[in-house]
GROMACS .gro file of C-alpha atoms in nm:
model
  273
    1UNK     CA    1   1.617  -0.304  -0.627
    2UNK     CA    2   1.970  -0.366  -0.739
    3UNK     CA    3   1.863  -0.643  -0.977
    4UNK     CA    4   1.638  -0.403  -1.166
    5UNK     CA    5   1.850  -0.091  -1.203
    6UNK     CA    6   1.644   0.072  -1.478
    7UNK     CA    7   1.321   0.017  -1.289
    8UNK     CA    8   1.485   0.154  -0.975
    9UNK     CA    9   1.577   0.471  -1.160
   10UNK     CA   10   1.217   0.506  -1.283
   11UNK     CA   11   1.089   0.479  -0.925
   12UNK     CA   12   1.336   0.745  -0.809
   13UNK     CA   13   1.242   0.975  -1.098
   14UNK     CA   14   0.867   0.937  -1.050
   15UNK     CA   15   0.858   0.998  -0.676
   16UNK     CA   16   1.103   1.286  -0.698
   17UNK     CA   17   0.822   1.477  -0.872
   18UNK     CA   18   0.632   1.495  -0.543
   19UNK     CA   19   0.294   1.382  -0.677
   20UNK     CA   20   0.211   1.114  -0.422
   21UNK     CA   21   0.120   1.336  -0.129
   22UNK     CA   22  -0.126   1.546  -0.331
   23UNK     CA   23  -0.282   1.226  -0.471
   24UNK     CA   24  -0.357   1.107  -0.118
   25UNK     CA   25  -0.461   1.436   0.037
   26UNK     CA   26  -0.604   1.678  -0.219
   27UNK     CA   27  -0.599   1.571  -0.582
   28UNK     CA   28  -0.854   1.290  -0.612
   29UNK     CA   29  -1.149   1.135  -0.434
   30UNK     CA   30  -0.993   0.790  -0.472
   31UNK     CA   31  -0.662   0.899  -0.321
   32UNK     CA   32  -0.828   1.072  -0.026
   33UNK     CA   33  -1.054   0.773   0.029
   34UNK     CA   34  -0.748   0.545   0.031
   35UNK     CA   35  -0.575   0.771   0.284
   36UNK     CA   36  -0.872   0.790   0.522
   37UNK     CA   37  -0.940   0.417   0.500
   38UNK     CA   38  -0.575   0.337   0.579
   39UNK     CA   39  -0.583   0.575   0.874
   40UNK     CA   40  -0.894   0.409   1.016
   41UNK     CA   41  -0.761   0.056   0.971
   42UNK     CA   42  -0.415   0.125   1.113
   43UNK     CA   43  -0.522   0.346   1.404
   44UNK     CA   44  -0.790   0.095   1.502
   45UNK     CA   45  -0.529  -0.177   1.550
   46UNK     CA   46  -0.239   0.006   1.713
   47UNK     CA   47  -0.196   0.030   2.089
   48UNK     CA   48  -0.109   0.373   2.235
   49UNK     CA   49   0.255   0.474   2.203
   50UNK     CA   50   0.347   0.206   1.948
   51UNK     CA   51   0.685   0.211   1.775
   52UNK     CA   52   0.598   0.227   1.405
   53UNK     CA   53   0.834   0.188   1.109
   54UNK     CA   54   0.690   0.359   0.801
   55UNK     CA   55   0.887   0.177   0.529
   56UNK     CA   56   0.851   0.344   0.190
   57UNK     CA   57   0.685   0.631   0.373
   58UNK     CA   58   0.754   0.896   0.109
   59UNK     CA   59   0.713   1.251   0.237
   60UNK     CA   60   0.549   1.131   0.558
   61UNK     CA   61   0.180   1.155   0.476
   62UNK     CA   62   0.106   0.871   0.721
   63UNK     CA   63   0.400   0.929   0.956
   64UNK     CA   64   0.265   1.275   1.039
   65UNK     CA   65  -0.072   1.168   1.173
   66UNK     CA   66   0.082   0.867   1.348
   67UNK     CA   67   0.334   1.089   1.528
   68UNK     CA   68   0.063   1.341   1.616
   69UNK     CA   69  -0.140   1.054   1.764
   70UNK     CA   70   0.148   0.983   2.005
   71UNK     CA   71   0.326   0.696   1.831
   72UNK     CA   72   0.705   0.669   1.805
   73UNK     CA   73   0.757   0.679   1.427
   74UNK     CA   74   1.058   0.626   1.204
   75UNK     CA   75   1.015   0.682   0.830
   76UNK     CA   76   1.238   0.503   0.579
   77UNK     CA   77   1.235   0.577   0.206
   78UNK     CA   78   1.478   0.525  -0.085
   79UNK     CA   79   1.410   0.866  -0.245
   80UNK     CA   80   1.629   1.136  -0.092
   81UNK     CA   81   1.404   1.428  -0.190
   82UNK     CA   82   1.108   1.265  -0.016
   83UNK     CA   83   1.309   1.198   0.299
   84UNK     CA   84   1.419   1.562   0.299
   85UNK     CA   85   1.056   1.680   0.293
   86UNK     CA   86   0.955   1.429   0.562
   87UNK     CA   87   1.238   1.533   0.793
   88UNK     CA   88   1.106   1.890   0.808
   89UNK     CA   89   0.808   1.780   1.016
   90UNK     CA   90   1.022   1.723   1.324
   91UNK     CA   91   0.776   1.492   1.499
   92UNK     CA   92   0.934   1.173   1.368
   93UNK     CA   93   1.269   1.048   1.241
   94UNK     CA   94   1.324   1.015   0.865
   95UNK     CA   95   1.609   0.843   0.685
   96UNK     CA   96   1.706   0.698   0.349
   97UNK     CA   97   1.682   0.320   0.331
   98UNK     CA   98   1.562   0.007   0.151
   99UNK     CA   99   1.273  -0.220   0.250
  100UNK     CA  100   1.490  -0.525   0.181
  101UNK     CA  101   1.756  -0.429   0.433
  102UNK     CA  102   1.601  -0.253   0.729
  103UNK     CA  103   1.854  -0.076   0.956
  104UNK     CA  104   1.668  -0.179   1.270
  105UNK     CA  105   1.729  -0.443   1.537
  106UNK     CA  106   1.535  -0.767   1.568
  107UNK     CA  107   1.212  -0.743   1.770
  108UNK     CA  108   1.234  -0.364   1.792
  109UNK     CA  109   0.902  -0.244   1.647
  110UNK     CA  110   0.532  -0.284   1.718
  111UNK     CA  111   0.418  -0.219   1.362
  112UNK     CA  112   0.566  -0.197   1.013
  113UNK     CA  113   0.392  -0.015   0.728
  114UNK     CA  114   0.480  -0.127   0.375
  115UNK     CA  115   0.286   0.122   0.164
  116UNK     CA  116   0.467   0.104  -0.169
  117UNK     CA  117   0.756  -0.143  -0.154
  118UNK     CA  118   0.555  -0.452  -0.252
  119UNK     CA  119   0.423  -0.302  -0.574
  120UNK     CA  120   0.754  -0.149  -0.676
  121UNK     CA  121   0.965  -0.462  -0.620
  122UNK     CA  122   0.945  -0.653  -0.945
  123UNK     CA  123   1.075  -0.995  -0.835
  124UNK     CA  124   0.900  -1.231  -0.595
  125UNK     CA  125   1.235  -1.280  -0.421
  126UNK     CA  126   1.266  -0.908  -0.343
  127UNK     CA  127   0.909  -0.890  -0.214
  128UNK     CA  128   0.972  -1.193   0.005
  129UNK     CA  129   1.287  -1.029   0.141
  130UNK     CA  130   1.097  -0.710   0.229
  131UNK     CA  131   0.830  -0.907   0.415
  132UNK     CA  132   1.092  -1.122   0.588
  133UNK     CA  133   1.267  -0.805   0.704
  134UNK     CA  134   0.939  -0.666   0.838
  135UNK     CA  135   0.888  -0.990   1.030
  136UNK     CA  136   1.242  -0.979   1.169
  137UNK     CA  137   1.214  -0.631   1.320
  138UNK     CA  138   0.868  -0.686   1.469
  139UNK     CA  139   0.817  -0.794   1.826
  140UNK     CA  140   0.598  -1.100   1.898
  141UNK     CA  141   0.242  -0.991   1.833
  142UNK     CA  142   0.362  -0.708   1.608
  143UNK     CA  143   0.161  -0.596   1.308
  144UNK     CA  144   0.251  -0.563   0.942
  145UNK     CA  145   0.036  -0.348   0.714
  146UNK     CA  146   0.134  -0.437   0.357
  147UNK     CA  147  -0.027  -0.258   0.065
  148UNK     CA  148  -0.065  -0.382  -0.291
  149UNK     CA  149  -0.224  -0.260  -0.613
  150UNK     CA  150  -0.503  -0.477  -0.746
  151UNK     CA  151  -0.415  -0.662  -1.063
  152UNK     CA  152  -0.777  -0.668  -1.174
  153UNK     CA  153  -0.850  -0.298  -1.139
  154UNK     CA  154  -0.523  -0.204  -1.310
  155UNK     CA  155  -0.640  -0.402  -1.612
  156UNK     CA  156  -0.995  -0.265  -1.597
  157UNK     CA  157  -0.864   0.093  -1.585
  158UNK     CA  158  -0.684   0.033  -1.915
  159UNK     CA  159  -1.002  -0.092  -2.079
  160UNK     CA  160  -1.212   0.196  -1.943
  161UNK     CA  161  -0.959   0.457  -2.056
  162UNK     CA  162  -0.909   0.325  -2.408
  163UNK     CA  163  -1.168   0.059  -2.481
  164UNK     CA  164  -1.099  -0.299  -2.580
  165UNK     CA  165  -0.886  -0.184  -2.871
  166UNK     CA  166  -0.641  -0.031  -2.623
  167UNK     CA  167  -0.563  -0.367  -2.463
  168UNK     CA  168  -0.210  -0.469  -2.563
  169UNK     CA  169  -0.027  -0.799  -2.498
  170UNK     CA  170   0.151  -0.641  -2.202
  171UNK     CA  171  -0.187  -0.556  -2.046
  172UNK     CA  172  -0.289  -0.920  -2.069
  173UNK     CA  173   0.045  -1.008  -1.909
  174UNK     CA  174  -0.044  -0.784  -1.614
  175UNK     CA  175  -0.372  -0.971  -1.574
  176UNK     CA  176  -0.200  -1.309  -1.599
  177UNK     CA  177   0.116  -1.255  -1.393
  178UNK     CA  178   0.090  -0.913  -1.227
  179UNK     CA  179   0.420  -0.802  -1.379
  180UNK     CA  180   0.449  -0.449  -1.514
  181UNK     CA  181   0.783  -0.280  -1.570
  182UNK     CA  182   0.634   0.052  -1.684
  183UNK     CA  183   0.726   0.272  -1.978
  184UNK     CA  184   0.956   0.515  -1.797
  185UNK     CA  185   0.720   0.811  -1.843
  186UNK     CA  186   0.448   0.754  -1.582
  187UNK     CA  187   0.383   0.538  -1.279
  188UNK     CA  188   0.676   0.295  -1.266
  189UNK     CA  189   0.473  -0.011  -1.175
  190UNK     CA  190   0.645  -0.332  -1.072
  191UNK     CA  191   0.400  -0.595  -0.952
  192UNK     CA  192   0.024  -0.596  -0.910
  193UNK     CA  193  -0.141  -0.847  -0.675
  194UNK     CA  194  -0.459  -1.044  -0.642
  195UNK     CA  195  -0.603  -1.053  -0.292
  196UNK     CA  196  -0.521  -1.423  -0.258
  197UNK     CA  197  -0.164  -1.371  -0.380
  198UNK     CA  198  -0.103  -1.086  -0.135
  199UNK     CA  199  -0.233  -1.291   0.156
  200UNK     CA  200  -0.015  -1.586   0.057
  201UNK     CA  201   0.292  -1.362   0.024
  202UNK     CA  202   0.243  -1.227   0.376
  203UNK     CA  203   0.174  -1.572   0.521
  204UNK     CA  204   0.485  -1.711   0.352
  205UNK     CA  205   0.699  -1.476   0.561
  206UNK     CA  206   0.555  -1.620   0.881
  207UNK     CA  207   0.270  -1.382   0.961
  208UNK     CA  208  -0.050  -1.519   1.110
  209UNK     CA  209  -0.420  -1.422   1.103
  210UNK     CA  210  -0.361  -1.245   0.770
  211UNK     CA  211  -0.656  -1.053   0.633
  212UNK     CA  212  -0.670  -0.866   0.301
  213UNK     CA  213  -0.896  -0.563   0.279
  214UNK     CA  214  -1.001  -0.354  -0.018
  215UNK     CA  215  -0.921   0.008   0.061
  216UNK     CA  216  -1.147   0.207  -0.172
  217UNK     CA  217  -1.402  -0.059  -0.261
  218UNK     CA  218  -1.563  -0.112  -0.603
  219UNK     CA  219  -1.721   0.237  -0.603
  220UNK     CA  220  -1.402   0.442  -0.630
  221UNK     CA  221  -1.424   0.487  -1.007
  222UNK     CA  222  -1.776   0.626  -0.990
  223UNK     CA  223  -1.685   0.870  -0.713
  224UNK     CA  224  -1.384   0.988  -0.912
  225UNK     CA  225  -1.617   1.118  -1.182
  226UNK     CA  226  -1.726   1.395  -0.946
  227UNK     CA  227  -1.538   1.687  -0.796
  228UNK     CA  228  -1.317   1.594  -0.501
  229UNK     CA  229  -1.553   1.711  -0.228
  230UNK     CA  230  -1.534   1.605   0.136
  231UNK     CA  231  -1.883   1.456   0.133
  232UNK     CA  232  -1.787   1.218  -0.149
  233UNK     CA  233  -1.490   1.090   0.051
  234UNK     CA  234  -1.722   1.036   0.348
  235UNK     CA  235  -1.972   0.861   0.121
  236UNK     CA  236  -1.698   0.634  -0.014
  237UNK     CA  237  -1.591   0.541   0.340
  238UNK     CA  238  -1.950   0.463   0.437
  239UNK     CA  239  -1.999   0.247   0.129
  240UNK     CA  240  -1.681   0.040   0.156
  241UNK     CA  241  -1.711  -0.010   0.532
  242UNK     CA  242  -2.078  -0.105   0.503
  243UNK     CA  243  -1.994  -0.357   0.232
  244UNK     CA  244  -1.711  -0.498   0.443
  245UNK     CA  245  -1.942  -0.532   0.744
  246UNK     CA  246  -2.218  -0.701   0.546
  247UNK     CA  247  -1.974  -0.951   0.397
  248UNK     CA  248  -1.859  -1.046   0.746
  249UNK     CA  249  -2.219  -1.077   0.868
  250UNK     CA  250  -2.287  -1.313   0.580
  251UNK     CA  251  -1.990  -1.528   0.682
  252UNK     CA  252  -1.779  -1.420   0.385
  253UNK     CA  253  -1.441  -1.255   0.432
  254UNK     CA  254  -1.353  -0.912   0.289
  255UNK     CA  255  -1.104  -1.080   0.053
  256UNK     CA  256  -1.397  -1.181  -0.171
  257UNK     CA  257  -1.446  -0.822  -0.288
  258UNK     CA  258  -1.094  -0.685  -0.231
  259UNK     CA  259  -0.986  -0.745  -0.591
  260UNK     CA  260  -1.243  -0.488  -0.704
  261UNK     CA  261  -1.068  -0.217  -0.504
  262UNK     CA  262  -0.773  -0.030  -0.664
  263UNK     CA  263  -0.558  -0.083  -0.355
  264UNK     CA  264  -0.533  -0.383  -0.123
  265UNK     CA  265  -0.414  -0.385   0.236
  266UNK     CA  266  -0.294  -0.701   0.408
  267UNK     CA  267  -0.278  -0.702   0.787
  268UNK     CA  268  -0.075  -0.976   0.956
  269UNK     CA  269   0.050  -1.058   1.305
  270UNK     CA  270   0.383  -1.207   1.415
  271UNK     CA  271   0.347  -1.522   1.627
  272UNK     CA  272   0.388  -1.524   2.003
  273UNK     CA  273   0.207  -1.209   2.105
   0.00000   0.00000   0.00000
């Protein structure tokens, strides 16, 4: 993120606060639903004993369960305090690094997780570089799991929180271009995707059979209005997976409804497997 030094500093500052793990595991229904949905999607596609690179892996919230499932995991993250926490687990390697310059050999991994880099890299060039690097280190038939934040739901959240009067020109710019630099006080932003744009980004780096899934589904906001109880997370999983299944049965891909989910997940395969 050398071309966006101020934004880089905001990312470092935000994630040094240690909020991300609690968001995914305890703090909110939406975060827990996102975590469980990712775990189901990724675990359902990996073969036993896969070598997984968790790029932008934070404190290791996904690396932990992957390692405990028997996979060979290496976590890479640009925030030193997060890497320090991750390294305490002991079941996987953790090191400081950048998604745009992976310190791994060509064709050396079975799967690459990009849960964060694509929505914190402001420029299209940087996002392309990160995806190209993921492609480089993957073996033929390897999998990339690339997460994005939905441009549409980011805009809708602003309207719901403050009404139409709260919509500023920069909010319309998010809806039009996906670009958000952030204000330096909260979530640092970067780039928000549409489902089509995320699929095209992943395909542009040479991945095949790319599919974009909505992680939480369109019901996440309603569930968030209740206390973060286990049964609501289970209900959310049932709802989004049922909707996904019915869309497929009707001959329509999951991409049609992905934009209505706060987080998107693209799954792609390297050729030759």
